[in-house]
CSV table of C-alpha atoms and ligand atoms in Angstrom, one decimal:
chain,number,residue,atom,x,y,z
C,137,MET,CA,129.6,99.3,82.9
C,138,GLU,CA,128.8,96.9,85.8
C,139,LYS,CA,125.7,94.7,85.3
C,140,LEU,CA,122.5,95.9,86.9
C,141,ILE,CA,121.0,93.2,89.1
C,142,LEU,CA,117.4,93.4,90.3
C,143,PHE,CA,115.4,91.1,92.5
C,144,ASN,CA,112.5,89.8,90.3
C,145,THR,CA,109.5,88.8,92.4
C,146,LEU,CA,108.3,86.6,89.5
C,147,LYS,CA,111.3,84.3,89.9
C,148,ARG,CA,112.0,85.1,93.6
C,149,LYS,CA,115.7,85.8,92.7
C,150,LYS,CA,118.1,88.4,91.6
C,151,GLU,CA,118.6,88.7,87.8
C,152,GLU,CA,120.5,90.8,85.4
C,153,PHE,CA,118.4,93.5,84.0
C,154,ILE,CA,118.1,93.2,80.2
C,155,PRO,CA,115.7,95.6,78.6
C,156,ILE,CA,113.5,94.7,75.6
C,157,GLU,CA,114.9,97.6,73.6
C,158,PRO,CA,118.6,98.3,74.2
C,159,GLY,CA,119.1,101.6,76.1
C,160,ILE,CA,115.5,102.0,77.1
C,161,ALA,CA,113.8,101.0,80.3
C,162,LYS,CA,110.0,101.0,80.4
C,163,ILE,CA,108.6,101.1,83.8
C,164,TYR,CA,105.1,101.2,85.3
C,165,CYS,CA,104.4,102.0,88.9
C,166,CYS,CA,101.1,101.8,90.6
C,167,GLY,CA,100.2,105.2,91.8
C,168,PRO,CA,98.0,106.7,94.5
C,169,THR,CA,94.3,106.4,95.1
C,170,VAL,CA,93.4,110.1,95.4
C,171,TYR,CA,90.7,110.1,98.1
C,172,ASN,CA,93.1,111.3,100.8
C,173,PHE,CA,96.7,112.4,101.4
C,174,ALA,CA,99.4,109.8,100.9
C,175,HIS,CA,100.8,108.5,104.2
C,176,ILE,CA,104.5,108.3,104.8
C,177,GLY,CA,104.3,104.5,104.1
C,178,ASN,CA,102.9,105.2,100.6
C,179,LEU,CA,105.7,107.6,100.1
C,180,ARG,CA,108.2,104.9,100.9
C,181,ALA,CA,106.9,103.0,97.8
C,182,TYR,CA,107.4,106.1,95.5
C,183,PHE,CA,110.8,106.7,97.1
C,184,PHE,CA,111.9,103.1,96.2
C,185,GLU,CA,110.7,103.6,92.7
C,186,ASP,CA,112.6,106.9,92.5
C,187,ILE,CA,115.8,105.1,93.5
C,188,LEU,CA,115.2,102.5,90.8
C,189,LYS,CA,114.6,105.2,88.2
C,190,ARG,CA,117.8,107.1,89.3
C,191,VAL,CA,119.8,103.9,89.1
C,192,LEU,CA,118.5,103.2,85.6
C,193,LEU,CA,119.4,106.8,84.6
C,194,TYR,CA,122.8,106.4,86.2
C,195,ASN,CA,123.3,103.3,84.0
C,196,ASP,CA,122.5,105.5,81.0
C,197,TYR,CA,119.1,104.1,80.3
C,198,LYS,CA,116.4,106.4,78.8
C,199,VAL,CA,113.6,105.8,81.3
C,200,GLU,CA,109.9,105.8,80.2
C,201,HIS,CA,108.1,105.9,83.5
C,202,VAL,CA,104.3,105.7,83.7
C,203,MET,CA,102.3,106.1,86.8
C,204,ASN,CA,98.5,105.9,87.2
C,205,ILE,CA,96.3,108.1,89.3
C,206,THR,CA,93.4,106.0,90.6
C,207,ASP,CA,90.6,108.6,90.7
C,208,VAL,CA,87.8,106.1,90.3
C,209,GLY,CA,86.4,104.8,93.5
C,210,HIS,CA,86.6,101.0,93.9
C,211,LEU,CA,84.4,99.2,96.2
C,212,VAL,CA,87.1,97.8,98.5
C,213,SER,CA,89.6,98.8,101.1
C,214,ASP,CA,91.6,97.1,103.8
C,215,ASP,CA,88.9,97.3,106.4
C,216,ASP,CA,85.7,98.5,104.9
C,217,GLU,CA,84.7,96.1,102.3
C,218,GLY,CA,82.1,97.4,99.9
C,219,GLU,CA,82.6,101.1,100.4
C,220,ASP,CA,83.7,103.4,97.6
C,221,LYS,CA,86.8,105.3,98.7
C,222,MET,CA,86.2,108.3,96.4
C,223,GLU,CA,82.5,108.7,97.5
C,224,LYS,CA,83.7,108.3,101.1
C,225,GLY,CA,86.1,111.2,100.6
C,226,SER,CA,83.4,113.2,98.9
C,227,ALA,CA,81.0,112.7,101.8
C,228,ARG,CA,83.7,113.5,104.3
C,229,GLU,CA,84.6,116.8,102.8
C,230,GLY,CA,81.3,117.9,101.2
C,231,LYS,CA,83.0,118.2,97.8
C,232,THR,CA,82.3,116.3,94.5
C,233,VAL,CA,84.4,113.2,93.8
C,234,TRP,CA,86.1,115.1,90.9
C,235,GLU,CA,87.1,117.9,93.3
C,236,ILE,CA,88.4,115.4,95.8
C,237,ALA,CA,90.4,113.7,93.1
C,238,ASN,CA,92.0,117.0,91.8
C,239,PHE,CA,92.8,118.2,95.3
C,240,TYR,CA,94.6,115.0,96.4
C,241,THR,CA,96.3,114.5,93.1
C,242,GLU,CA,97.9,118.0,93.5
C,243,ALA,CA,98.7,117.2,97.2
C,244,PHE,CA,100.4,114.0,96.0
C,245,LYS,CA,102.5,115.8,93.4
C,246,LYS,CA,103.6,118.3,96.1
C,247,ASP,CA,104.7,115.6,98.5
C,248,ILE,CA,106.8,113.8,95.9
C,249,ALA,CA,108.4,117.1,94.8
C,250,LEU,CA,109.3,117.9,98.4
C,251,LEU,CA,111.0,114.4,98.7
C,252,ASN,CA,113.0,115.1,95.5
C,253,ILE,CA,111.2,112.2,93.7
C,254,ILE,CA,111.6,112.7,90.0
C,255,PRO,CA,108.0,112.8,88.6
C,256,PRO,CA,107.0,110.1,86.0
C,257,THR,CA,107.3,110.8,82.3
C,258,ILE,CA,103.5,110.2,82.1
C,259,TYR,CA,100.8,110.4,84.7
C,260,CYS,CA,97.6,108.8,83.5
C,261,LYS,CA,94.2,109.0,85.2
C,262,ALA,CA,91.8,106.1,85.3
C,263,THR,CA,88.9,108.4,84.4
C,264,ASP,CA,90.7,109.6,81.3
C,265,ASN,CA,91.1,105.9,80.1
C,266,ILE,CA,87.6,104.4,80.6
C,267,LYS,CA,87.4,103.4,76.9
C,268,GLU,CA,90.7,101.6,77.0
C,269,GLN,CA,89.5,99.6,80.1
C,270,ILE,CA,86.1,98.8,78.4
C,271,ASP,CA,88.0,97.6,75.3
C,272,MET,CA,90.2,95.3,77.4
C,273,ILE,CA,87.1,93.8,79.1
C,274,ILE,CA,85.5,93.3,75.6
C,275,CYS,CA,88.8,91.5,74.6
C,276,LEU,CA,88.6,89.3,77.6
C,277,GLU,CA,84.9,88.6,77.0
C,278,LYS,CA,85.6,87.6,73.4
C,279,LYS,CA,88.2,85.1,74.6
C,280,GLY,CA,85.8,83.6,77.1
C,281,PHE,CA,87.4,84.8,80.4
C,282,THR,CA,84.4,86.7,81.7
C,283,TYR,CA,80.9,86.1,83.1
C,284,VAL,CA,78.1,88.5,84.1
C,285,THR,CA,76.4,88.5,87.5
C,286,SER,CA,73.7,90.7,88.9
C,287,ASP,CA,76.2,93.3,90.1
C,288,GLY,CA,78.9,93.2,87.4
C,289,VAL,CA,81.2,91.6,84.9
C,290,TYR,CA,83.7,89.2,86.5
C,291,TYR,CA,87.0,87.6,85.5
C,292,ASP,CA,86.9,83.8,85.7
C,293,THR,CA,90.3,82.9,87.1
C,294,SER,CA,89.8,79.2,86.5
C,295,LYS,CA,90.1,79.9,82.8
C,296,PHE,CA,93.7,81.3,83.2
C,297,PRO,CA,95.9,78.3,84.2
C,298,GLU,CA,98.8,80.4,85.3
C,299,TYR,CA,96.6,82.5,87.7
C,300,GLY,CA,98.6,83.3,90.9
C,301,LYS,CA,102.1,82.6,89.4
C,302,LEU,CA,103.5,85.9,90.7
C,303,ALA,CA,102.4,85.3,94.3
C,304,LYS,CA,102.9,81.5,94.0
C,305,LEU,CA,99.3,81.4,95.3
C,306,ASP,CA,97.9,78.2,96.7
C,307,ILE,CA,94.6,78.6,94.9
C,308,GLU,CA,92.9,75.7,96.6
C,309,GLY,CA,93.8,76.8,100.1
C,310,LEU,CA,93.3,80.5,99.4
C,311,GLU,CA,91.2,82.5,101.7
C,312,GLU,CA,89.1,85.1,100.1
C,313,GLY,CA,91.4,88.1,99.6
C,314,LYS,CA,90.5,91.3,101.4
C,315,ARG,CA,90.7,93.4,98.3
C,316,ILE,CA,88.5,91.1,96.2
C,317,GLU,CA,85.0,92.5,95.7
C,318,PHE,CA,82.4,90.4,97.5
C,319,SER,CA,79.8,88.7,95.5
C,320,SER,CA,77.9,85.5,96.3
C,321,GLU,CA,77.5,84.8,92.6
C,322,LYS,CA,81.3,84.5,92.0
C,323,LYS,CA,82.3,81.2,90.5
C,324,ASN,CA,85.7,81.0,92.2
C,325,LYS,CA,87.1,82.6,95.3
C,326,THR,CA,89.8,84.4,93.3
C,327,ASP,CA,87.4,85.8,90.6
C,328,PHE,CA,87.3,89.6,90.6
C,329,ALA,CA,85.2,92.4,89.1
C,330,LEU,CA,86.1,93.9,85.8
C,331,TRP,CA,83.1,96.2,85.7
C,332,LYS,CA,80.6,97.0,88.4
C,333,PHE,CA,77.0,98.1,87.7
C,334,SER,CA,75.7,101.2,89.4
C,335,PRO,CA,73.2,100.1,92.0
C,336,LYS,CA,69.6,100.0,90.6
C,337,GLY,CA,67.8,103.3,90.9
C,338,GLU,CA,70.9,105.1,92.1
C,339,ARG,CA,73.0,107.6,90.3
C,340,ARG,CA,76.6,107.6,91.2
C,341,GLN,CA,78.8,110.7,90.9
C,342,MET,CA,81.2,108.7,88.7
C,343,GLU,CA,79.6,106.3,86.2
C,344,TRP,CA,79.9,105.4,82.5
C,345,LYS,CA,77.9,103.6,79.9
C,346,SER,CA,79.3,100.2,78.9
C,347,PRO,CA,78.1,97.3,76.7
C,348,TRP,CA,77.0,95.5,79.9
C,349,GLY,CA,75.3,98.4,81.7
C,350,THR,CA,76.0,101.7,83.3
C,351,GLY,CA,78.7,101.5,86.0
C,352,PHE,CA,82.4,101.8,86.7
C,353,PRO,CA,85.6,99.7,86.2
C,354,GLY,CA,87.0,97.3,88.8
C,355,TRP,CA,90.2,98.6,90.2
C,356,HIS,CA,92.7,96.2,88.6
C,357,ILE,CA,91.7,96.8,85.0
C,358,GLU,CA,93.1,100.4,84.9
C,359,CYS,CA,96.7,99.3,85.4
C,360,SER,CA,96.6,96.5,82.8
C,361,ALA,CA,94.9,98.8,80.2
C,362,MET,CA,97.0,102.0,80.8
C,363,SER,CA,100.4,100.3,81.2
C,364,GLN,CA,99.9,98.5,77.9
C,365,LYS,CA,98.6,101.6,76.2
C,366,TYR,CA,101.7,103.7,77.1
C,367,LEU,CA,104.4,101.0,77.3
C,368,GLY,CA,103.3,98.2,74.9
C,369,GLU,CA,101.9,94.7,75.5
C,370,THR,CA,105.1,93.5,77.0
C,371,PHE,CA,107.3,95.9,78.9
C,372,ASP,CA,110.3,95.9,81.2
C,373,ILE,CA,109.5,96.6,84.9
C,374,HIS,CA,106.4,96.9,87.0
C,375,CYS,CA,106.6,98.1,90.6
C,376,GLY,CA,104.5,98.6,93.7
C,377,GLY,CA,104.4,97.8,97.4
C,378,VAL,CA,104.5,94.1,98.5
C,379,ASP,CA,100.8,94.2,99.4
C,380,HIS,CA,100.1,94.3,95.6
C,381,ILE,CA,101.7,90.9,95.0
C,382,PRO,CA,98.8,88.5,95.9
C,383,ILE,CA,95.9,90.3,94.4
C,384,HIS,CA,96.4,93.6,92.4
C,385,HIS,CA,99.4,92.5,90.4
C,386,THR,CA,98.2,88.9,90.2
C,387,ASN,CA,95.0,90.2,88.6
C,388,GLU,CA,96.8,92.7,86.4
C,389,ILE,CA,98.8,89.7,84.9
C,390,ALA,CA,95.7,87.6,84.5
C,391,GLN,CA,93.9,90.4,82.6
C,392,ALA,CA,96.8,91.5,80.4
C,393,GLU,CA,98.2,88.1,79.5
C,394,ALA,CA,94.7,86.6,78.8
C,395,CYS,CA,93.9,89.4,76.4
C,396,SER,CA,97.3,89.8,74.6
C,397,GLY,CA,98.4,86.2,74.7
C,398,LYS,CA,101.9,87.5,75.5
C,399,LYS,CA,104.0,87.9,78.6
C,400,PHE,CA,103.0,91.1,80.4
C,401,VAL,CA,106.1,92.2,82.3
C,402,ASN,CA,109.6,90.9,82.5
C,403,TYR,CA,110.7,92.2,86.0
C,404,TRP,CA,108.4,92.7,88.9
C,405,LEU,CA,109.8,94.8,91.8
C,406,HIS,CA,108.2,95.2,95.1
C,407,GLY,CA,109.0,97.6,98.0
C,408,GLU,CA,108.6,96.4,101.6
C,409,PHE,CA,106.4,98.2,104.1
C,410,LEU,CA,107.0,101.0,106.5
C,411,ILE,CA,105.3,100.0,109.7
C,412,GLU,CA,104.4,101.9,112.8
C,413,GLU,CA,105.0,100.6,116.4
C,414,LYS,CA,101.3,99.8,116.5
C,415,GLY,CA,101.4,97.9,113.3
C,416,LYS,CA,100.3,98.5,109.7
C,417,MET,CA,99.9,102.1,108.5
C,418,SER,CA,96.5,102.7,107.1
C,419,LYS,CA,94.8,105.7,105.3
C,420,SER,CA,91.5,104.5,106.6
C,421,ALA,CA,92.5,105.5,110.1
C,422,GLU,CA,91.2,108.9,111.1
C,423,LYS,CA,94.7,110.2,111.9
C,424,PHE,CA,97.6,109.0,109.9
C,425,LEU,CA,101.2,110.2,109.5
C,426,ARG,CA,101.8,112.2,106.4
C,427,LEU,CA,104.7,114.3,105.2
C,428,GLN,CA,103.2,117.6,106.3
C,429,ILE,CA,103.0,116.3,109.9
C,430,LEU,CA,106.7,115.6,109.9
C,431,ILE,CA,107.4,119.1,108.5
C,432,GLU,CA,105.2,120.6,111.2
C,433,LYS,CA,107.3,118.8,113.8
C,434,GLY,CA,110.4,120.4,112.4
C,435,TYR,CA,111.8,117.7,110.1
C,436,SER,CA,112.7,118.6,106.6
C,437,PRO,CA,111.4,116.3,103.8
C,438,LEU,CA,115.0,115.4,103.0
C,439,ASP,CA,115.5,114.2,106.6
C,440,TYR,CA,112.8,111.7,105.8
C,441,ARG,CA,114.4,110.8,102.5
C,442,TYR,CA,117.7,110.2,104.3
C,443,PHE,CA,115.8,108.0,106.8
C,444,LEU,CA,114.4,105.9,104.0
C,445,LEU,CA,117.7,105.7,102.2
C,446,MET,CA,119.3,103.9,105.2
C,447,THR,CA,117.3,100.7,104.7
C,448,HIS,CA,117.2,98.5,101.7
C,449,TYR,CA,113.9,98.6,99.8
C,450,ARG,CA,113.2,94.9,100.5
C,451,LYS,CA,113.4,95.2,104.2
C,452,LYS,CA,110.7,96.4,106.5
C,453,ILE,CA,111.2,99.8,108.3
C,454,LYS,CA,109.8,100.4,111.7
C,455,PHE,CA,108.9,104.1,111.9
C,456,SER,CA,109.4,106.0,115.1
C,457,PHE,CA,110.4,109.5,115.9
C,458,GLU,CA,113.5,108.2,117.7
C,459,ASN,CA,114.6,106.5,114.5
C,460,LEU,CA,113.8,109.6,112.5
C,461,ASP,CA,115.8,111.7,114.9
C,462,ALA,CA,118.8,109.4,114.6
C,463,ALA,CA,118.5,109.7,110.8
C,464,ARG,CA,118.3,113.5,111.0
C,465,ASN,CA,121.5,113.6,113.1
C,466,GLY,CA,123.3,111.4,110.6
C,467,PHE,CA,122.1,113.7,107.8
C,468,ASN,CA,123.2,116.8,109.6
C,469,ASN,CA,126.6,115.3,110.3
C,470,LEU,CA,126.9,114.4,106.7
C,471,LYS,CA,126.0,118.0,105.6
C,472,THR,CA,128.4,119.5,108.1
C,473,LYS,CA,131.2,117.2,107.0
C,474,ILE,CA,130.6,118.1,103.4
C,475,ALA,CA,130.5,121.8,104.3
C,476,GLU,CA,133.9,121.4,106.0
C,477,VAL,CA,135.3,119.6,103.0
C,478,LYS,CA,134.0,122.4,100.7
C,479,ALA,CA,135.6,125.1,102.9
C,480,ASN,CA,138.9,123.4,102.4
C,481,ILE,CA,138.9,123.3,98.6
C,482,LYS,CA,142.0,124.9,97.1
C,483,ASP,CA,142.5,126.1,93.6
C,484,SER,CA,145.6,123.9,93.5
C,485,ASN,CA,143.6,120.7,94.0
C,486,VAL,CA,143.7,118.4,91.0
C,487,ILE,CA,141.4,115.4,90.4
C,488,ASP,CA,143.2,112.0,90.2
C,489,ILE,CA,140.8,109.9,88.0
C,490,ALA,CA,142.4,106.7,89.2
C,491,LYS,CA,141.5,107.5,92.9
C,492,THR,CA,138.0,108.8,92.2
C,493,GLY,CA,137.4,106.0,89.7
C,494,LYS,CA,138.1,103.4,92.5
C,495,TYR,CA,135.2,104.9,94.5
C,496,LEU,CA,132.9,105.2,91.5
C,497,ASP,CA,133.4,101.5,90.8
C,498,LYS,CA,132.6,100.6,94.4
C,499,TYR,CA,129.6,102.9,94.3
C,500,ILE,CA,128.1,101.4,91.2
C,501,GLY,CA,128.8,98.0,92.7
C,502,CYS,CA,126.4,98.9,95.6
C,503,ILE,CA,123.6,100.5,93.6
C,504,ASN,CA,123.7,97.9,90.8
C,505,ASP,CA,123.4,95.2,93.4
C,506,ASP,CA,119.6,95.4,93.6
C,507,LEU,CA,119.6,99.1,94.4
C,508,ASN,CA,121.6,99.0,97.6
C,509,ALA,CA,121.8,102.8,98.0
C,510,GLY,CA,122.1,102.4,101.8
C,511,GLU,CA,125.4,100.6,101.3
C,512,GLY,CA,126.3,103.6,99.0
C,513,LEU,CA,125.7,105.8,102.0
C,514,ALA,CA,128.1,103.8,104.1
C,515,LEU,CA,130.7,104.1,101.3
C,516,THR,CA,130.1,107.9,101.2
C,517,TRP,CA,131.3,108.1,104.9
C,518,GLU,CA,134.3,105.8,104.1
C,519,MET,CA,135.2,108.1,101.2
C,520,LEU,CA,134.9,111.3,103.2
C,521,LYS,CA,137.2,110.0,105.8
C,522,ASP,CA,139.8,108.8,103.3
C,523,GLU,CA,142.8,111.1,103.7
C,524,THR,CA,144.4,110.1,100.4
C,525,LEU,CA,141.6,112.0,98.6
C,526,ASN,CA,141.7,115.8,98.4
C,527,PRO,CA,138.6,118.0,99.0
C,528,SER,CA,137.9,118.6,95.3
C,529,GLU,CA,138.0,114.8,94.7
C,530,LYS,CA,135.6,114.2,97.6
C,531,ILE,CA,133.1,116.9,96.4
C,532,LEU,CA,133.2,115.5,92.9
C,533,LEU,CA,132.3,112.1,94.2
C,534,ILE,CA,129.6,113.5,96.5
C,535,ASN,CA,128.0,115.2,93.6
C,536,VAL,CA,128.0,112.0,91.5
C,537,PHE,CA,126.7,109.9,94.4
C,538,ASP,CA,123.9,112.4,95.0
C,539,LYS,CA,122.5,111.7,91.6
C,540,ILE,CA,121.0,108.6,93.3
C,541,PHE,CA,120.7,109.9,96.9
C,542,GLY,CA,118.8,113.0,95.8
C,543,LEU,CA,119.6,114.8,99.0
C,544,ASP,CA,120.6,118.1,97.5
C,545,LEU,CA,124.2,117.6,98.6
C,546,ASP,CA,125.4,119.8,95.8
C,547,LYS,CA,123.6,122.7,97.4
C,548,ILE,CA,125.4,122.6,100.7
C,549,GLU,CA,127.1,126.0,100.2
C,550,ALA,CA,124.8,127.5,102.8
C,551,ILE,CA,126.3,125.7,105.7
C,552,LYS,CA,129.8,126.7,104.4
C,553,ILE,CA,128.7,130.3,104.9
C,554,ASN,CA,127.4,129.4,108.4
C,555,LEU,CA,130.8,128.1,109.3
C,556,ASN,CA,132.2,131.6,109.1
C,557,ILE,CA,129.4,133.2,111.1
C,558,PRO,CA,130.0,134.0,114.8
C,559,ALA,CA,128.7,131.3,117.3
C,560,GLU,CA,126.5,133.9,118.9
C,561,ILE,CA,124.6,134.5,115.6
C,562,ILE,CA,124.2,130.7,115.0
C,563,GLU,CA,122.8,130.4,118.5
C,564,LEU,CA,120.2,133.0,117.8
C,565,ALA,CA,119.4,131.4,114.5
C,566,GLU,CA,118.9,128.0,116.2
C,567,LYS,CA,116.6,129.6,118.8
C,568,ARG,CA,114.6,131.1,115.9
C,569,LYS,CA,114.4,127.7,114.2
C,570,LYS,CA,113.1,126.0,117.4
C,571,ALA,CA,110.6,128.9,118.0
C,572,LYS,CA,109.3,128.4,114.4
C,573,ILE,CA,108.9,124.7,115.0
C,574,SER,CA,106.9,125.3,118.2
C,575,LYS,CA,104.9,127.9,116.3
C,576,ASP,CA,106.1,130.7,118.6
C,577,PHE,CA,106.3,133.2,115.7
C,578,LYS,CA,106.7,136.2,118.0
C,579,LEU,CA,109.9,134.8,119.5
C,580,ALA,CA,111.1,133.8,116.0
C,581,ASP,CA,110.6,137.3,114.7
C,582,GLU,CA,112.4,138.7,117.8
C,583,MET,CA,115.4,136.4,117.0
C,584,ARG,CA,115.4,137.5,113.4
C,585,ASN,CA,115.5,141.2,114.5
C,586,GLN,CA,118.3,140.6,117.0
C,587,ILE,CA,120.3,138.8,114.2
C,588,LYS,CA,119.6,141.8,111.9
C,589,GLU,CA,120.8,144.3,114.5
C,590,LYS,CA,124.1,142.5,114.7
C,591,GLY,CA,124.5,142.8,110.9
C,592,TYR,CA,123.3,139.4,109.6
C,593,GLU,CA,120.3,137.9,108.0
C,594,VAL,CA,118.7,134.4,108.2
C,595,VAL,CA,117.4,133.1,104.9
C,596,ASP,CA,115.1,130.1,105.0
C,597,GLU,CA,115.8,127.3,102.5
C,598,LYS,CA,113.3,125.0,100.7
C,599,SER,CA,115.0,122.0,102.4
C,600,GLY,CA,113.9,123.3,105.9
C,601,GLU,CA,117.4,124.4,106.7
C,602,TYR,CA,118.5,128.1,106.8
C,603,SER,CA,121.6,130.0,105.8
C,604,ILE,CA,123.0,133.2,107.2
C,605,ARG,CA,124.3,136.0,105.2
C,606,VAL,CA,126.2,139.1,106.1
C,607,LEU,CA,124.3,142.3,105.6
C,608,SER,CA,126.3,144.8,103.6
J,995,AMP,P1,97.5,102.9,97.7
J,995,AMP,O1,97.2,104.4,97.5
J,995,AMP,O2,96.9,102.3,99.0
J,995,AMP,O3,97.1,102.1,96.5
J,995,AMP,O4,99.0,102.7,97.9
J,995,AMP,C1,100.0,103.3,97.1
J,995,AMP,C2,101.3,102.6,97.1
J,995,AMP,O5,101.8,102.6,98.5
J,995,AMP,C3,101.2,101.1,96.7
J,995,AMP,O6,102.4,100.8,95.9
J,995,AMP,C4,101.2,100.4,98.0
J,995,AMP,O7,101.8,99.1,97.8
J,995,AMP,C5,102.2,101.2,98.8
J,995,AMP,N1,102.0,101.1,100.3
J,995,AMP,C6,100.8,101.2,101.0
J,995,AMP,N2,101.1,101.1,102.3
J,995,AMP,C7,102.4,101.1,102.5
J,995,AMP,C8,103.3,101.1,103.6
J,995,AMP,N3,102.9,101.1,104.9
J,995,AMP,N4,104.7,101.0,103.4
J,995,AMP,C9,105.1,101.0,102.1
J,995,AMP,N5,104.4,101.1,101.0
J,995,AMP,C10,103.0,101.1,101.2
J,996,ZN,ZN1,98.3,99.1,89.7
């Protein structure tokens, strides 16, 4: 098998992936803060992690994949320092923080299922692991890494000489990070809260007793505590978006390594951002783009998956509906091409292992080169146009490639049926699809009836596409 090469942020270079235990890849991915829906930028991070996981599986690794659910409010955000996101969600919707957390956790799981993202082996909630977080703070306290102020327990970053190694931080010149809890009693700019006290005389919806006083954990401690609980003190891969490099992951390393005295993670992988024309995508904004909005506009979740697939995970993507339309066209062309190839399969086709093997080698060359699935997509087109391959060989390769793409290319049968349907029926079905998108359900029903009268039936697929069958 070809070597699997990954770009390790820790070393700022590509390296061969060598797991701690042969045949097993242990990965931890920072999950959602469940005070609102995920925006399509967040979903890009989980998509990149899905490609990583699928590539590891393709390379025959058993993957132990852990993802946290941040259901504790932390007192920071990109633009509203000091506010608790969970309490903010609770006030916004008139529900308890626990209800908010449950609702948005389920919404998150639905989104990733629609995008064909394979769920983690273990989801772990911050609120289910408060004891583990307190234990880690006790460990840090015993080793002299903490101090107490009037509002919480803090990590003294000056005690950890390697602080900032992941981000190659210039500690002296560092401005106070946006996601670091503000406190005038902090000893160093980079110090961060491990435990925050509930404000005096106030009862928070989420608070726990601790050796230092009633309160709640700082937001970095959950990832250090839970990743080590489920994957061990040192594990293989830790992922997240690039925004996590300078603070969240830097602080996770400081906590975990100070406590265990061992290296925390061997490979750090970070996905670049999806940006909008107007700049950074933010959940704090009143209106933000989420998957459901794309679906309401008539795109299928897999159109969005294809859109993401086209760009390497370490490159920024500028989101626009024009770009999404272009991706959808490309995806439709691919599906039509595959449907045509399928329609031409003959029983007499035999598979020539040497010919398919050549493409499989090229394919693994793409995906094992730092997860370059986009190049794999280009190779797919090259393969489909190769006249020396017969239809059965092409479909075999498509089904293998789709193990990474996750585009349901093996389910394209429906379009094959459409190919044999009269153009008049397809026209009516297309009109119905457009009517549904613009929520003109009366017209959509009318089209369905007209199709029925002509002896056909439209069947809606989960992917957002439809198939047409002949009524017997
Ligand atoms: P959050 O819920 O804000 O903690 O973010 C969840 C995941 O989404 C993290 O891995 C972030 O790094 C990532 N993320 C946030 N915004 C974007 C974006 N615009 N594009 C890609 N990833 C993002
Ligand atoms: Zn994390």
